[in-house]
């Protein structure tokens, strides 16, 4: 069983930065694909970014490309989401997720952390 715990959310003004962290317990973190998702009020949850396991390849949705950076520290079982140039539309609950396969669903989820960007 994998448990994920996010931290680092908060309130920031537009143009500011936050770094989210997600620490995993359990085995085989280094080979897991780690993803970040978000859900804004009244909207469906959407994929934001992911980083693959051992080859460490990132991927982003267009709306965050160039502003967000996903990275991982396998020694700490932690994945990060550095968010710069934040916009009010980035306001959402951000979730960390993990899967053991290169593609497909994410079976493991964190509890979420709130990010609020004021204009």
CSV table of C-alpha atoms in Angstrom, one decimal:
chain,number,residue,atom,x,y,z
A,1,UNK,CA,0.0,0.0,0.0
A,2,UNK,CA,1.2,3.5,-0.9
A,3,UNK,CA,0.3,6.5,1.2
A,4,UNK,CA,0.8,10.0,-0.2
A,5,UNK,CA,0.9,13.2,1.9
A,6,UNK,CA,0.9,16.6,0.3
A,7,UNK,CA,2.1,19.9,1.9
A,8,UNK,CA,3.0,23.4,0.9
A,9,UNK,CA,-0.3,24.9,-0.1
A,10,UNK,CA,-1.4,28.3,1.0
A,11,UNK,CA,-2.6,31.8,0.0
A,12,UNK,CA,-0.4,33.8,-2.4
A,13,UNK,CA,-0.9,36.9,-4.5
A,14,UNK,CA,-1.0,36.7,-8.3
A,15,UNK,CA,2.5,36.5,-9.7
A,16,UNK,CA,3.8,34.8,-6.6
A,17,UNK,CA,5.2,31.3,-6.1
A,18,UNK,CA,4.6,28.2,-4.0
A,19,UNK,CA,6.2,24.8,-3.8
A,20,UNK,CA,4.1,21.8,-3.2
A,21,UNK,CA,5.6,18.6,-1.8
A,22,UNK,CA,4.3,15.1,-1.8
A,23,UNK,CA,6.0,12.4,0.3
A,24,UNK,CA,5.3,8.8,-0.3
A,25,UNK,CA,5.4,5.8,2.0
A,26,UNK,CA,5.7,2.3,0.7
A,27,UNK,CA,7.8,0.5,-1.7
A,28,UNK,CA,9.2,1.2,-5.2
A,29,UNK,CA,8.7,5.0,-5.2
A,30,UNK,CA,11.7,5.4,-7.5
A,31,UNK,CA,10.0,3.5,-10.3
A,32,UNK,CA,6.5,5.1,-9.9
A,33,UNK,CA,5.1,7.7,-12.2
A,34,UNK,CA,4.1,10.6,-10.0
A,35,UNK,CA,1.4,13.1,-11.0
A,36,UNK,CA,-0.2,16.3,-9.8
A,37,UNK,CA,-3.8,17.1,-10.4
A,38,UNK,CA,-6.0,19.9,-9.3
A,39,UNK,CA,-9.7,20.6,-8.7
A,40,UNK,CA,-11.2,24.1,-8.7
A,41,UNK,CA,-14.6,24.8,-7.1
A,42,UNK,CA,-17.4,23.7,-9.3
A,43,UNK,CA,-15.0,22.0,-11.8
A,44,UNK,CA,-13.8,18.5,-12.5
A,45,UNK,CA,-10.4,17.4,-11.4
A,46,UNK,CA,-7.8,18.0,-14.1
A,47,UNK,CA,-4.3,16.6,-14.7
A,48,UNK,CA,-1.5,19.2,-14.2
A,49,UNK,CA,1.8,17.5,-14.5
A,50,UNK,CA,3.6,14.1,-14.2
A,51,UNK,CA,7.1,12.8,-14.0
A,52,UNK,CA,8.0,9.3,-14.9
A,53,UNK,CA,10.0,6.9,-12.7
A,54,UNK,CA,13.6,6.1,-13.4
A,55,UNK,CA,14.0,8.1,-16.6
A,56,UNK,CA,12.5,11.2,-14.8
A,57,UNK,CA,10.7,12.7,-17.9
A,58,UNK,CA,8.2,15.5,-17.1
A,59,UNK,CA,5.0,16.5,-18.9
A,60,UNK,CA,2.7,19.4,-18.3
A,61,UNK,CA,-0.6,20.7,-19.5
A,62,UNK,CA,-0.3,23.8,-21.7
A,63,UNK,CA,-1.7,26.2,-19.2
A,64,UNK,CA,1.2,25.6,-16.7
A,65,UNK,CA,4.0,24.9,-19.1
A,66,UNK,CA,6.8,27.3,-18.4
A,67,UNK,CA,5.4,28.3,-15.0
A,68,UNK,CA,5.3,25.0,-13.1
A,69,UNK,CA,8.1,22.5,-12.6
A,70,UNK,CA,7.7,19.0,-11.4
A,71,UNK,CA,10.7,17.2,-9.9
A,72,UNK,CA,11.4,14.3,-7.6
A,73,UNK,CA,14.0,13.3,-5.0
A,74,UNK,CA,13.9,9.5,-4.9
A,75,UNK,CA,16.2,9.4,-1.8
A,76,UNK,CA,13.5,11.3,0.1
A,77,UNK,CA,10.5,9.6,-1.6
A,78,UNK,CA,9.2,13.0,-2.5
A,79,UNK,CA,7.9,14.8,-5.6
A,80,UNK,CA,7.6,18.5,-5.9
A,81,UNK,CA,5.6,21.0,-7.9
A,82,UNK,CA,7.3,24.4,-8.1
A,83,UNK,CA,4.6,26.9,-9.1
A,84,UNK,CA,5.8,30.3,-10.3
A,85,UNK,CA,3.9,33.3,-11.8
A,86,UNK,CA,0.7,32.0,-10.2
A,87,UNK,CA,-2.6,33.2,-11.6
A,88,UNK,CA,-6.0,33.4,-9.9
A,89,UNK,CA,-7.2,30.6,-12.2
A,90,UNK,CA,-4.6,28.3,-10.6
A,91,UNK,CA,-6.7,28.4,-7.4
A,92,UNK,CA,-7.7,24.8,-6.6
A,93,UNK,CA,-7.1,21.8,-4.3
A,94,UNK,CA,-3.9,20.1,-5.6
A,95,UNK,CA,-3.6,16.4,-5.3
A,96,UNK,CA,-0.6,14.1,-5.7
A,97,UNK,CA,-1.1,10.7,-7.3
A,98,UNK,CA,1.1,7.7,-8.0
A,99,UNK,CA,1.0,4.7,-10.3
A,100,UNK,CA,3.4,1.9,-10.9
A,101,UNK,CA,2.9,1.8,-14.7
A,102,UNK,CA,4.0,4.3,-17.3
A,103,UNK,CA,0.4,4.9,-18.4
A,104,UNK,CA,-3.1,4.3,-17.2
A,105,UNK,CA,-5.0,5.2,-14.0
A,106,UNK,CA,-3.5,6.5,-10.8
A,107,UNK,CA,-4.6,4.1,-8.0
A,108,UNK,CA,-2.9,6.1,-5.2
A,109,UNK,CA,-3.9,9.6,-4.1
A,110,UNK,CA,-3.1,12.1,-1.4
A,111,UNK,CA,-5.6,14.1,0.6
A,112,UNK,CA,-5.0,17.3,-1.2
A,113,UNK,CA,-3.6,20.7,-0.4
A,114,UNK,CA,-5.4,24.1,-1.0
A,115,UNK,CA,-3.8,26.7,-3.2
A,116,UNK,CA,-5.4,30.1,-3.3
A,117,UNK,CA,-4.2,32.8,-5.6
A,118,UNK,CA,-5.6,36.3,-5.0
A,119,UNK,CA,-5.8,38.9,-7.7
